[in-house]
DNA sequence: GTCTATATGTAGATAGAC
DNA sequence: GTCTATCTACATATAGAC
């Protein structure tokens, strides 16, 4: 055990912070063993799923033996809960930093677009933790999910606020309840984890395409009765 | 082993066939043991995932003992491959029946809308098999996935044809490649499996809402530069 | 902090009676 | 066609030396 709670949030925040490049590097920050375990677990969880990933694999990828893992964590379930937390923290930090990076006074629509780009950015750049989150969330024990739940709920609330602002500003379509829009939107944004291929073009273009799809849909004219 | 290959496709096709209600019921068709095993496996796979579901659970839910399963199937992986097949067959049948139910001469856009509704219908009514498909596809062995692949590819091709027709008719937006639209679309349509709640309203309204979202997007005005 | 060795449980699969 | 009994493998987790 130690205070490894929000490793990724810290790292993401530091990366986005202007002065960070100037600070004297506080030792080349070799990852602690606990961090290496979490990183290895996230990578394997994302590729193989929760049950198919063994502690021995995690340990091997972290450069230690299986028994040593228990010095740092209570067991597999606790590791999973931490990975879930880190995945959401990475997304939250990415969304916040994209939204906060807008010019002051930006409208609700621009903020929503920035949030979409931020979510995609966090998902495809901290891919190990976010992909693991999407992959294992429904497979971990009820206890681990319950433990993680507040973190996830806060992220849901963040989106509900962004969307409520849009609704109040008249940006959002009015014929569909906001919670349903949120579920549709975040779901649609999560799927690219399965098929995004960075070799097919720059991330910015990809994000713009996805934003266009969720904002304006796939057809050219408004929906008629059918 | 026996010819249990396309149980669901057959059943769906029979259900949609006009004269089926008139045929003398060929015995109340009590499910065969093999069918019960597949149904139980699909239900458990969808709820717990592939690795977390044991053969003993499947057997118990099918009303037999674990050892007896091997009389019907080679093992867990074969069961998984069959469940995957059945999930796609259910979707294919649902899409086909919705599209074919349109008035003759319907346009590409109406056909795409019918396909969307069909996919949602198949997913939320043959929920066990389709939810299982979405849940376990990436968790089964390479062998099982390879064995299932042709079925899945055919379904992908079905969507590519529908979307190509739309593109040719000018219905589809032109700034995004059709394969990407397809991946986005089918991904967005799959997500409701996780949160659709039939108690919140009739399926028809739900399908219309999702169709509106994927067709026209979540905002009220066309996307501007941002 | 990490190791080796091991306890304990349970998974998928098989053999052979009925 | 289904059963019971069992094989074999490997999972998580623990104990205690270093």
CSV table of C-alpha atoms (C1' of nucleotides) in Angstrom, one decimal:
chain,number,residue,atom,x,y,z
A,1,UNK,CA,0.0,0.0,0.0
A,2,UNK,CA,1.0,3.6,-0.5
A,3,UNK,CA,-0.3,6.8,-1.9
A,4,UNK,CA,-0.5,5.7,-5.5
A,5,UNK,CA,-4.1,6.8,-5.8
A,6,UNK,CA,-3.9,9.3,-8.6
A,7,UNK,CA,-0.7,8.7,-10.3
A,8,UNK,CA,-2.1,9.3,-13.7
A,9,UNK,CA,-4.0,12.4,-12.8
A,10,UNK,CA,-0.8,13.9,-11.4
A,11,UNK,CA,1.2,12.9,-14.4
A,12,UNK,CA,-1.3,14.3,-16.9
A,13,UNK,CA,-1.7,17.5,-14.9
A,14,UNK,CA,2.0,18.0,-14.7
A,15,UNK,CA,2.4,17.4,-18.5
A,16,UNK,CA,-0.2,20.1,-19.2
A,17,UNK,CA,1.2,22.6,-16.8
A,18,UNK,CA,3.2,25.3,-18.5
A,19,UNK,CA,6.2,25.6,-16.2
A,20,UNK,CA,6.7,21.9,-16.0
A,21,UNK,CA,9.5,21.8,-18.6
A,22,UNK,CA,11.5,24.3,-16.6
A,23,UNK,CA,11.4,22.5,-13.2
A,24,UNK,CA,14.6,20.7,-12.4
A,25,UNK,CA,13.8,17.1,-13.2
A,26,UNK,CA,13.4,15.6,-9.7
A,27,UNK,CA,15.5,12.6,-10.6
A,28,UNK,CA,14.6,10.9,-13.9
A,29,UNK,CA,11.5,9.7,-11.9
A,30,UNK,CA,12.0,6.0,-12.4
A,31,UNK,CA,8.6,4.5,-11.8
A,32,UNK,CA,8.2,3.0,-8.5
A,33,UNK,CA,7.5,-0.7,-8.3
A,34,UNK,CA,3.8,0.0,-7.5
A,35,UNK,CA,3.5,2.1,-10.6
A,36,UNK,CA,5.1,-0.5,-12.7
A,37,UNK,CA,2.7,-3.1,-11.4
A,38,UNK,CA,-0.2,-0.9,-12.2
A,39,UNK,CA,1.1,0.0,-15.7
A,40,UNK,CA,1.7,-3.7,-16.5
A,41,UNK,CA,-1.7,-4.6,-15.1
A,42,UNK,CA,-3.4,-2.0,-17.2
A,43,UNK,CA,-1.7,-3.1,-20.4
A,44,UNK,CA,-2.6,-6.7,-19.8
A,45,UNK,CA,-6.1,-6.0,-18.7
A,46,UNK,CA,-6.7,-4.0,-21.8
A,47,UNK,CA,-5.5,-6.7,-24.1
A,48,UNK,CA,-6.7,-9.8,-22.4
A,49,UNK,CA,-9.4,-8.8,-20.0
A,50,UNK,CA,-9.5,-9.2,-16.3
A,51,UNK,CA,-9.9,-12.9,-15.7
A,52,UNK,CA,-7.6,-13.9,-18.4
A,53,UNK,CA,-4.8,-11.9,-16.9
A,54,UNK,CA,-2.8,-13.6,-14.2
A,55,UNK,CA,-0.9,-12.1,-11.3
A,56,UNK,CA,2.2,-14.0,-12.6
A,57,UNK,CA,1.9,-12.2,-15.9
A,58,UNK,CA,1.5,-8.8,-14.2
A,59,UNK,CA,4.5,-9.5,-12.0
A,60,UNK,CA,6.6,-10.7,-14.9
A,61,UNK,CA,5.8,-7.6,-16.9
A,62,UNK,CA,6.7,-5.5,-13.8
A,63,UNK,CA,10.0,-7.2,-13.4
A,64,UNK,CA,9.3,-9.0,-10.2
A,65,UNK,CA,7.9,-12.3,-9.0
A,66,UNK,CA,4.3,-13.0,-8.2
A,67,UNK,CA,4.7,-13.2,-4.5
A,68,UNK,CA,6.2,-9.7,-4.3
A,69,UNK,CA,3.0,-8.1,-5.7
A,70,UNK,CA,1.4,-8.7,-2.3
A,71,UNK,CA,3.8,-6.4,-0.6
A,72,UNK,CA,2.3,-3.5,-2.6
A,73,UNK,CA,-1.3,-4.5,-3.1
A,74,UNK,CA,-3.9,-6.6,-1.3
A,75,UNK,CA,-4.5,-8.6,-4.4
A,76,UNK,CA,-5.8,-8.7,-7.9
A,77,UNK,CA,-9.0,-6.9,-7.1
A,78,UNK,CA,-7.3,-4.0,-5.5
A,79,UNK,CA,-5.1,-3.7,-8.5
A,80,UNK,CA,-8.1,-3.6,-10.7
A,81,UNK,CA,-9.8,-0.9,-8.6
A,82,UNK,CA,-6.7,1.2,-8.9
A,83,UNK,CA,-6.5,0.7,-12.6
A,84,UNK,CA,-10.1,1.7,-13.0
A,85,UNK,CA,-9.5,4.8,-11.0
A,86,UNK,CA,-6.4,5.7,-13.0
A,87,UNK,CA,-8.3,5.3,-16.2
A,88,UNK,CA,-11.1,7.7,-15.2
A,89,UNK,CA,-8.5,10.1,-13.7
A,90,UNK,CA,-6.7,10.2,-17.0
A,91,UNK,CA,-9.9,11.0,-18.9
A,92,UNK,CA,-11.0,13.6,-16.4
A,93,UNK,CA,-7.7,15.4,-16.5
A,94,UNK,CA,-7.7,15.3,-20.3
A,95,UNK,CA,-11.2,16.7,-20.6
A,96,UNK,CA,-10.5,19.4,-18.0
A,97,UNK,CA,-7.3,20.4,-19.6
A,98,UNK,CA,-8.9,20.7,-23.0
A,99,UNK,CA,-11.9,22.6,-21.8
A,100,UNK,CA,-9.8,24.9,-19.6
A,101,UNK,CA,-7.4,25.6,-22.5
A,102,UNK,CA,-10.2,27.4,-24.4
A,103,UNK,CA,-10.2,31.2,-24.6
A,104,UNK,CA,-12.1,32.8,-21.7
A,105,UNK,CA,-15.8,33.2,-22.5
A,106,UNK,CA,-16.0,30.3,-24.9
A,107,UNK,CA,-19.5,29.1,-25.4
A,108,UNK,CA,-21.2,25.9,-24.3
A,109,UNK,CA,-20.8,24.3,-27.7
A,110,UNK,CA,-17.1,25.0,-28.0
A,111,UNK,CA,-16.6,23.6,-24.5
A,112,UNK,CA,-18.5,20.5,-25.4
A,113,UNK,CA,-16.4,20.1,-28.5
A,114,UNK,CA,-13.2,20.5,-26.4
A,115,UNK,CA,-14.5,17.9,-24.0
A,116,UNK,CA,-15.1,15.4,-26.8
A,117,UNK,CA,-11.6,16.0,-28.1
A,118,UNK,CA,-10.2,15.7,-24.6
A,119,UNK,CA,-12.0,12.4,-23.9
A,120,UNK,CA,-10.6,11.0,-27.2
A,121,UNK,CA,-7.2,12.3,-26.4
A,122,UNK,CA,-7.1,10.8,-23.0
A,123,UNK,CA,-8.5,7.6,-24.3
A,124,UNK,CA,-6.0,7.2,-27.1
A,125,UNK,CA,-2.9,8.5,-25.4
A,126,UNK,CA,-3.3,7.0,-21.9
A,127,UNK,CA,-4.6,4.1,-23.8
A,128,UNK,CA,-3.5,1.4,-21.5
A,129,UNK,CA,-5.5,2.7,-18.5
A,130,UNK,CA,-8.5,3.9,-20.3
A,131,UNK,CA,-8.8,0.8,-22.6
A,132,UNK,CA,-8.4,-1.3,-19.5
A,133,UNK,CA,-11.2,0.6,-17.8
A,134,UNK,CA,-13.6,0.0,-20.7
A,135,UNK,CA,-12.6,-3.6,-20.9
A,136,UNK,CA,-12.7,-4.7,-17.3
A,137,UNK,CA,-15.3,-2.4,-15.7
A,138,UNK,CA,-18.0,-5.0,-15.8
A,139,UNK,CA,-15.8,-8.0,-15.0
A,140,UNK,CA,-14.3,-7.0,-11.7
A,141,UNK,CA,-15.9,-8.0,-8.4
A,142,UNK,CA,-18.8,-6.0,-7.0
A,143,UNK,CA,-16.5,-4.9,-4.2
A,144,UNK,CA,-13.9,-3.4,-6.5
A,145,UNK,CA,-16.5,-1.7,-8.7
A,146,UNK,CA,-18.2,-0.3,-5.6
A,147,UNK,CA,-14.9,1.0,-4.4
A,148,UNK,CA,-14.3,2.7,-7.7
A,149,UNK,CA,-17.7,4.0,-8.2
A,150,UNK,CA,-17.3,7.5,-6.8
A,151,UNK,CA,-14.6,8.3,-9.3
A,152,UNK,CA,-16.7,7.2,-12.1
A,153,UNK,CA,-19.7,9.0,-10.9
A,154,UNK,CA,-17.8,12.3,-10.8
A,155,UNK,CA,-16.8,11.8,-14.4
A,156,UNK,CA,-20.4,11.2,-15.3
A,157,UNK,CA,-21.4,14.4,-13.5
A,158,UNK,CA,-18.8,16.3,-15.4
A,159,UNK,CA,-20.5,15.3,-18.7
A,160,UNK,CA,-23.9,16.0,-17.4
A,161,UNK,CA,-22.8,19.6,-16.5
A,162,UNK,CA,-21.3,20.2,-19.9
A,163,UNK,CA,-24.4,18.9,-21.6
A,164,UNK,CA,-26.8,20.8,-19.3
A,165,UNK,CA,-24.9,24.0,-20.2
A,166,UNK,CA,-25.4,23.1,-23.8
A,167,UNK,CA,-29.1,22.4,-23.3
A,168,UNK,CA,-29.6,25.7,-21.5
A,169,UNK,CA,-27.8,27.5,-24.3
A,170,UNK,CA,-30.1,25.9,-26.9
A,171,UNK,CA,-27.2,24.1,-28.5
A,172,UNK,CA,-28.5,20.6,-27.7
A,173,UNK,CA,-31.5,19.0,-29.5
A,174,UNK,CA,-34.5,19.2,-27.3
A,175,UNK,CA,-36.4,16.0,-28.3
A,176,UNK,CA,-34.1,13.6,-26.3
A,177,UNK,CA,-33.4,13.6,-22.6
A,178,UNK,CA,-30.0,14.8,-21.6
A,179,UNK,CA,-29.0,11.6,-19.7
A,180,UNK,CA,-29.8,9.6,-22.8
A,181,UNK,CA,-27.7,11.9,-24.9
A,182,UNK,CA,-24.9,11.5,-22.4
A,183,UNK,CA,-25.0,7.7,-22.5
A,184,UNK,CA,-25.1,7.7,-26.2
A,185,UNK,CA,-22.3,10.2,-26.5
A,186,UNK,CA,-19.9,8.7,-24.1
A,187,UNK,CA,-20.6,5.2,-25.5
A,188,UNK,CA,-20.0,6.3,-29.0
A,189,UNK,CA,-16.7,8.0,-27.9
A,190,UNK,CA,-15.5,4.9,-26.2
A,191,UNK,CA,-15.8,2.5,-29.1
A,192,UNK,CA,-12.9,3.9,-31.1
A,193,UNK,CA,-10.6,2.3,-28.5
A,194,UNK,CA,-11.3,-0.9,-30.5
A,195,UNK,CA,-10.4,0.3,-33.9
A,196,UNK,CA,-8.5,3.6,-33.9
A,197,UNK,CA,-5.3,3.3,-35.8
A,198,UNK,CA,-2.9,6.2,-35.4
A,199,UNK,CA,-1.2,5.2,-38.7
A,200,UNK,CA,-4.2,6.2,-40.7
A,201,UNK,CA,-3.7,9.9,-40.0
A,202,UNK,CA,-3.1,12.5,-37.3
A,203,UNK,CA,-5.1,12.5,-34.1
A,204,UNK,CA,-6.4,16.0,-34.7
A,205,UNK,CA,-8.2,15.0,-37.9
A,206,UNK,CA,-9.5,11.8,-36.3
A,207,UNK,CA,-10.9,13.8,-33.4
A,208,UNK,CA,-12.5,16.3,-35.8
A,209,UNK,CA,-14.2,13.5,-37.7
A,210,UNK,CA,-15.6,11.9,-34.6
A,211,UNK,CA,-16.7,15.3,-33.3
A,212,UNK,CA,-18.5,15.9,-36.6
A,213,UNK,CA,-20.2,12.6,-36.5
A,214,UNK,CA,-21.5,12.9,-32.9
A,215,UNK,CA,-22.4,16.5,-33.4
A,216,UNK,CA,-24.1,16.4,-36.8
A,217,UNK,CA,-24.7,12.8,-37.5
A,218,UNK,CA,-23.9,10.6,-40.5
A,219,UNK,CA,-26.4,11.9,-43.0
A,220,UNK,CA,-26.5,15.1,-45.0
A,221,UNK,CA,-30.1,16.2,-44.4
A,222,UNK,CA,-32.3,16.4,-41.3
A,223,UNK,CA,-34.2,13.3,-40.3
A,224,UNK,CA,-37.7,13.0,-41.8
A,225,UNK,CA,-40.6,10.8,-40.7
A,226,UNK,CA,-40.0,7.2,-41.8
B,1,UNK,CA,-21.8,-32.6,-32.5
B,2,UNK,CA,-24.9,-32.0,-34.5
B,3,UNK,CA,-26.4,-29.5,-36.9
B,4,UNK,CA,-27.1,-26.8,-34.3
B,5,UNK,CA,-25.3,-24.3,-36.5
B,6,UNK,CA,-27.9,-21.7,-37.1
B,7,UNK,CA,-30.6,-22.3,-34.6
B,8,UNK,CA,-31.3,-18.6,-34.0
B,9,UNK,CA,-31.2,-17.7,-37.7
B,10,UNK,CA,-33.8,-20.4,-38.4
B,11,UNK,CA,-36.0,-19.4,-35.5
B,12,UNK,CA,-35.9,-15.8,-36.5
B,13,UNK,CA,-36.6,-16.5,-40.1
B,14,UNK,CA,-39.5,-18.8,-39.1
B,15,UNK,CA,-41.0,-16.2,-36.9
B,16,UNK,CA,-40.9,-13.6,-39.7
B,17,UNK,CA,-42.4,-16.0,-42.2
B,18,UNK,CA,-46.0,-15.2,-43.0
B,19,UNK,CA,-47.5,-18.7,-43.1
B,20,UNK,CA,-45.7,-19.9,-40.0
B,21,UNK,CA,-48.7,-19.4,-37.7
B,22,UNK,CA,-50.8,-21.7,-39.8
B,23,UNK,CA,-48.4,-24.6,-39.9
B,24,UNK,CA,-49.3,-27.5,-37.6
B,25,UNK,CA,-47.1,-27.0,-34.7
B,26,UNK,CA,-44.5,-29.8,-35.2
B,27,UNK,CA,-44.7,-30.8,-31.5
B,28,UNK,CA,-44.4,-27.9,-29.0
B,29,UNK,CA,-40.7,-27.9,-30.0
B,30,UNK,CA,-39.2,-28.4,-26.6
B,31,UNK,CA,-35.6,-27.1,-26.9
B,32,UNK,CA,-33.1,-29.8,-27.5
B,33,UNK,CA,-30.4,-30.2,-24.9
B,34,UNK,CA,-27.8,-28.6,-27.2
B,35,UNK,CA,-30.1,-25.6,-27.6
B,36,UNK,CA,-30.5,-25.3,-23.8
B,37,UNK,CA,-26.8,-25.4,-23.3
B,38,UNK,CA,-26.3,-22.6,-25.9
B,39,UNK,CA,-29.0,-20.5,-24.4
B,40,UNK,CA,-27.7,-20.9,-20.9
B,41,UNK,CA,-24.1,-20.2,-22.1
B,42,UNK,CA,-25.3,-17.0,-23.9
B,43,UNK,CA,-27.1,-15.7,-20.8
B,44,UNK,CA,-24.2,-16.3,-18.5
B,45,UNK,CA,-21.6,-15.1,-21.0
B,46,UNK,CA,-23.5,-11.9,-21.4
B,47,UNK,CA,-23.8,-11.3,-17.7
B,48,UNK,CA,-20.4,-12.5,-16.4
B,49,UNK,CA,-18.1,-12.6,-19.4
B,50,UNK,CA,-16.4,-15.6,-20.9
B,51,UNK,CA,-13.7,-16.5,-18.4
B,52,UNK,CA,-15.9,-15.9,-15.4
B,53,UNK,CA,-18.5,-18.4,-16.7
B,54,UNK,CA,-17.8,-22.0,-15.8
B,55,UNK,CA,-18.9,-25.1,-17.6
B,56,UNK,CA,-20.5,-26.2,-14.4
B,57,UNK,CA,-22.7,-23.1,-14.3
B,58,UNK,CA,-23.7,-23.6,-17.9
B,59,UNK,CA,-24.5,-27.2,-17.3
B,60,UNK,CA,-26.5,-26.4,-14.2
B,61,UNK,CA,-28.5,-23.7,-16.0
B,62,UNK,CA,-29.2,-26.2,-18.8
B,63,UNK,CA,-30.4,-28.8,-16.3
B,64,UNK,CA,-27.6,-31.3,-16.7
B,65,UNK,CA,-24.3,-32.1,-15.2
B,66,UNK,CA,-21.0,-30.7,-16.4
B,67,UNK,CA,-19.7,-34.0,-17.9
B,68,UNK,CA,-22.7,-34.3,-20.1
B,69,UNK,CA,-21.9,-31.1,-21.9
B,70,UNK,CA,-19.1,-32.9,-23.7
B,71,UNK,CA,-21.5,-35.2,-25.4
B,72,UNK,CA,-22.9,-32.2,-27.3
B,73,UNK,CA,-19.9,-29.9,-27.7
B,74,UNK,CA,-16.1,-30.3,-27.9
B,75,UNK,CA,-15.7,-27.8,-25.0
B,76,UNK,CA,-16.1,-24.3,-23.8
B,77,UNK,CA,-14.5,-22.8,-26.8
B,78,UNK,CA,-16.8,-24.5,-29.3
B,79,UNK,CA,-19.8,-23.3,-27.3
B,80,UNK,CA,-18.4,-19.8,-27.4
B,81,UNK,CA,-18.0,-19.9,-31.2
B,82,UNK,CA,-21.6,-21.1,-31.5
B,83,UNK,CA,-22.9,-18.4,-29.3
B,84,UNK,CA,-21.0,-15.8,-31.4
B,85,UNK,CA,-22.5,-17.2,-34.6
B,86,UNK,CA,-26.0,-17.2,-33.1
B,87,UNK,CA,-25.6,-13.6,-32.0
B,88,UNK,CA,-24.6,-12.4,-35.5
B,89,UNK,CA,-27.3,-14.6,-37.1
B,90,UNK,CA,-29.9,-12.9,-34.9
B,91,UNK,CA,-28.7,-9.5,-35.9
B,92,UNK,CA,-28.5,-10.4,-39.6
B,93,UNK,CA,-32.0,-11.8,-39.6
B,94,UNK,CA,-33.4,-8.8,-37.8
B,95,UNK,CA,-31.7,-6.3,-40.1
B,96,UNK,CA,-32.7,-8.2,-43.2
B,97,UNK,CA,-36.3,-8.6,-42.1
B,98,UNK,CA,-36.7,-4.9,-41.3
B,99,UNK,CA,-35.1,-3.8,-44.6
B,100,UNK,CA,-37.1,-6.3,-46.6
B,101,UNK,CA,-40.3,-5.2,-44.8
B,102,UNK,CA,-40.1,-1.8,-46.5
B,103,UNK,CA,-42.4,-0.9,-49.4
B,104,UNK,CA,-40.8,-1.8,-52.7
B,105,UNK,CA,-38.7,1.0,-54.1
B,106,UNK,CA,-37.8,2.5,-50.8
B,107,UNK,CA,-34.7,4.8,-50.9
B,108,UNK,CA,-31.3,4.2,-49.5
B,109,UNK,CA,-31.9,6.4,-46.5
B,110,UNK,CA,-35.1,4.6,-45.5
B,111,UNK,CA,-33.3,1.3,-45.9
B,112,UNK,CA,-30.5,2.5,-43.7
B,113,UNK,CA,-33.0,3.6,-41.1
B,114,UNK,CA,-34.7,0.3,-41.2
B,115,UNK,CA,-31.4,-1.5,-40.8
B,116,UNK,CA,-30.6,0.6,-37.7
B,117,UNK,CA,-33.9,-0.2,-36.2
B,118,UNK,CA,-33.4,-3.9,-37.1
B,119,UNK,CA,-30.0,-4.0,-35.5
B,120,UNK,CA,-31.4,-2.5,-32.3
B,121,UNK,CA,-34.4,-4.8,-32.4
B,122,UNK,CA,-32.2,-7.9,-32.8
B,123,UNK,CA,-29.9,-6.7,-30.1
B,124,UNK,CA,-32.5,-5.9,-27.5
B,125,UNK,CA,-34.9,-8.8,-28.2
B,126,UNK,CA,-32.4,-11.6,-28.8
B,127,UNK,CA,-30.5,-9.9,-26.0
B,128,UNK,CA,-28.8,-13.0,-24.6
B,129,UNK,CA,-27.0,-14.0,-27.7
B,130,UNK,CA,-26.2,-10.5,-29.0
B,131,UNK,CA,-25.1,-9.2,-25.6
B,132,UNK,CA,-22.9,-12.2,-25.3
B,133,UNK,CA,-21.4,-11.5,-28.7
B,134,UNK,CA,-20.5,-8.0,-27.8
B,135,UNK,CA,-19.2,-9.1,-24.4
B,136,UNK,CA,-17.1,-12.1,-25.2
B,137,UNK,CA,-15.9,-11.5,-28.8
B,138,UNK,CA,-12.5,-10.3,-27.8
B,139,UNK,CA,-12.1,-12.8,-25.0
B,140,UNK,CA,-12.4,-16.1,-26.7
B,141,UNK,CA,-9.4,-18.0,-28.1
B,142,UNK,CA,-8.0,-17.1,-31.4
B,143,UNK,CA,-9.2,-20.4,-32.8
B,144,UNK,CA,-12.8,-19.7,-31.8
B,145,UNK,CA,-12.7,-16.2,-33.1
B,146,UNK,CA,-11.2,-17.4,-36.4
B,147,UNK,CA,-13.8,-20.0,-36.7
B,148,UNK,CA,-16.5,-17.4,-36.2
B,149,UNK,CA,-15.0,-14.8,-38.4
B,150,UNK,CA,-16.8,-15.5,-41.7
B,151,UNK,CA,-20.1,-15.0,-40.1
B,152,UNK,CA,-19.1,-11.7,-38.6
B,153,UNK,CA,-17.5,-10.5,-41.9
B,154,UNK,CA,-20.7,-11.1,-43.7
B,155,UNK,CA,-22.5,-8.9,-41.3
B,156,UNK,CA,-19.9,-6.2,-41.8
B,157,UNK,CA,-20.3,-6.5,-45.5
B,158,UNK,CA,-24.1,-6.1,-45.2
B,159,UNK,CA,-23.6,-2.7,-43.5
B,160,UNK,CA,-21.0,-1.6,-46.0
B,161,UNK,CA,-23.4,-2.3,-48.8
B,162,UNK,CA,-26.2,-0.3,-47.1
B,163,UNK,CA,-23.8,2.5,-46.5
B,164,UNK,CA,-22.4,2.5,-50.0
B,165,UNK,CA,-25.9,2.7,-51.4
B,166,UNK,CA,-26.4,5.8,-49.2
B,167,UNK,CA,-23.2,7.3,-50.3
B,168,UNK,CA,-24.1,6.8,-53.9
B,169,UNK,CA,-27.4,8.4,-53.4
B,170,UNK,CA,-25.8,11.4,-51.7
B,171,UNK,CA,-27.5,10.6,-48.4
B,172,UNK,CA,-24.2,10.2,-46.5
B,173,UNK,CA,-21.9,12.9,-45.6
B,174,UNK,CA,-18.9,13.0,-47.9
B,175,UNK,CA,-16.1,14.2,-45.6
B,176,UNK,CA,-15.6,10.9,-43.8
B,177,UNK,CA,-14.7,7.5,-45.3
B,178,UNK,CA,-17.5,5.0,-45.4
B,179,UNK,CA,-15.6,2.3,-43.4
B,180,UNK,CA,-15.1,4.8,-40.6
B,181,UNK,CA,-18.7,5.7,-40.7
B,182,UNK,CA,-19.6,2.1,-40.5
B,183,UNK,CA,-17.3,1.5,-37.5
B,184,UNK,CA,-18.7,4.5,-35.7
B,185,UNK,CA,-22.3,3.6,-36.5
B,186,UNK,CA,-22.2,0.0,-35.5
B,187,UNK,CA,-20.2,0.8,-32.4
B,188,UNK,CA,-22.7,3.5,-31.3
B,189,UNK,CA,-25.5,1.1,-31.9
B,190,UNK,CA,-24.0,-1.6,-29.8
B,191,UNK,CA,-23.5,0.4,-26.7
B,192,UNK,CA,-27.2,0.6,-25.7
B,193,UNK,CA,-26.9,-3.1,-24.7
B,194,UNK,CA,-25.3,-1.8,-21.5
B,195,UNK,CA,-28.0,0.7,-20.5
B,196,UNK,CA,-31.2,0.2,-22.5
B,197,UNK,CA,-34.1,-0.1,-20.1
B,198,UNK,CA,-37.4,-1.3,-21.6
B,199,UNK,CA,-39.3,0.1,-18.6
B,200,UNK,CA,-38.5,3.6,-19.7
B,201,UNK,CA,-40.7,3.5,-22.8
B,202,UNK,CA,-41.6,1.6,-25.9
B,203,UNK,CA,-38.9,0.2,-28.1
B,204,UNK,CA,-40.2,2.1,-31.1
B,205,UNK,CA,-39.6,5.4,-29.4
B,206,UNK,CA,-36.2,4.3,-28.3
B,207,UNK,CA,-35.2,3.2,-31.7
B,208,UNK,CA,-36.4,6.5,-33.2
B,209,UNK,CA,-34.3,8.4,-30.7
B,210,UNK,CA,-31.2,6.5,-31.4
B,211,UNK,CA,-31.8,6.8,-35.2
B,212,UNK,CA,-32.2,10.5,-34.8
B,213,UNK,CA,-29.0,10.7,-32.8
B,214,UNK,CA,-26.8,8.8,-35.3
B,215,UNK,CA,-28.5,10.4,-38.3
B,216,UNK,CA,-28.5,14.0,-37.2
B,217,UNK,CA,-26.2,14.2,-34.2
B,218,UNK,CA,-26.7,15.7,-30.8
B,219,UNK,CA,-26.6,19.4,-31.6
B,220,UNK,CA,-29.1,21.6,-33.3
B,221,UNK,CA,-26.9,23.4,-35.8
B,222,UNK,CA,-24.3,22.2,-38.3
B,223,UNK,CA,-20.8,22.0,-37.0
B,224,UNK,CA,-18.7,25.2,-37.4
B,225,UNK,CA,-15.0,25.6,-37.2
B,226,UNK,CA,-13.8,25.5,-33.7
C,1,DG,C1',11.3,-5.3,-0.8
C,2,DT,C1',11.9,-9.4,-3.0
C,3,DC,C1',12.5,-14.1,-3.1
C,4,DT,C1',11.2,-19.5,-2.9
C,5,DA,C1',8.1,-22.7,-1.7
C,6,DT,C1',3.7,-24.1,-0.9
C,7,DA,C1',-1.3,-24.1,0.7
C,8,DT,C1',-5.8,-24.2,-1.2
C,9,DG,C1',-9.3,-23.9,-4.4
C,10,DT,C1',-11.3,-24.7,-8.7
C,11,DA,C1',-11.1,-24.7,-13.6
C,12,DG,C1',-11.6,-27.6,-18.1
C,13,DA,C1',-11.6,-32.0,-19.6
C,14,DT,C1',-11.8,-37.3,-19.6
C,15,DA,C1',-13.2,-42.3,-18.4
C,16,DG,C1',-16.3,-45.5,-18.0
C,17,DA,C1',-20.7,-47.2,-15.6
C,18,DC,C1',-25.5,-47.0,-16.4
D,1,DG,C1',-27.5,-39.3,-23.4
D,2,DT,C1',-26.4,-38.5,-18.7
D,3,DC,C1',-24.2,-39.7,-14.7
D,4,DT,C1',-20.1,-39.9,-11.0
D,5,DA,C1',-15.5,-39.8,-10.2
D,6,DT,C1',-11.3,-38.2,-11.2
D,7,DC,C1',-7.1,-36.3,-13.7
D,8,DT,C1',-4.3,-32.5,-14.6
D,9,DA,C1',-3.2,-27.8,-14.7
D,10,DC,C1',-3.0,-23.5,-12.9
D,11,DA,C1',-5.2,-19.7,-10.4
D,12,DT,C1',-4.8,-16.5,-6.1
D,13,DA,C1',-2.9,-16.1,-2.0
D,14,DT,C1',0.3,-17.0,2.1
D,15,DA,C1',4.6,-18.1,5.0
D,16,DG,C1',8.8,-17.3,6.1
D,17,DA,C1',13.9,-16.9,4.6
D,18,DC,C1',17.0,-13.5,2.9
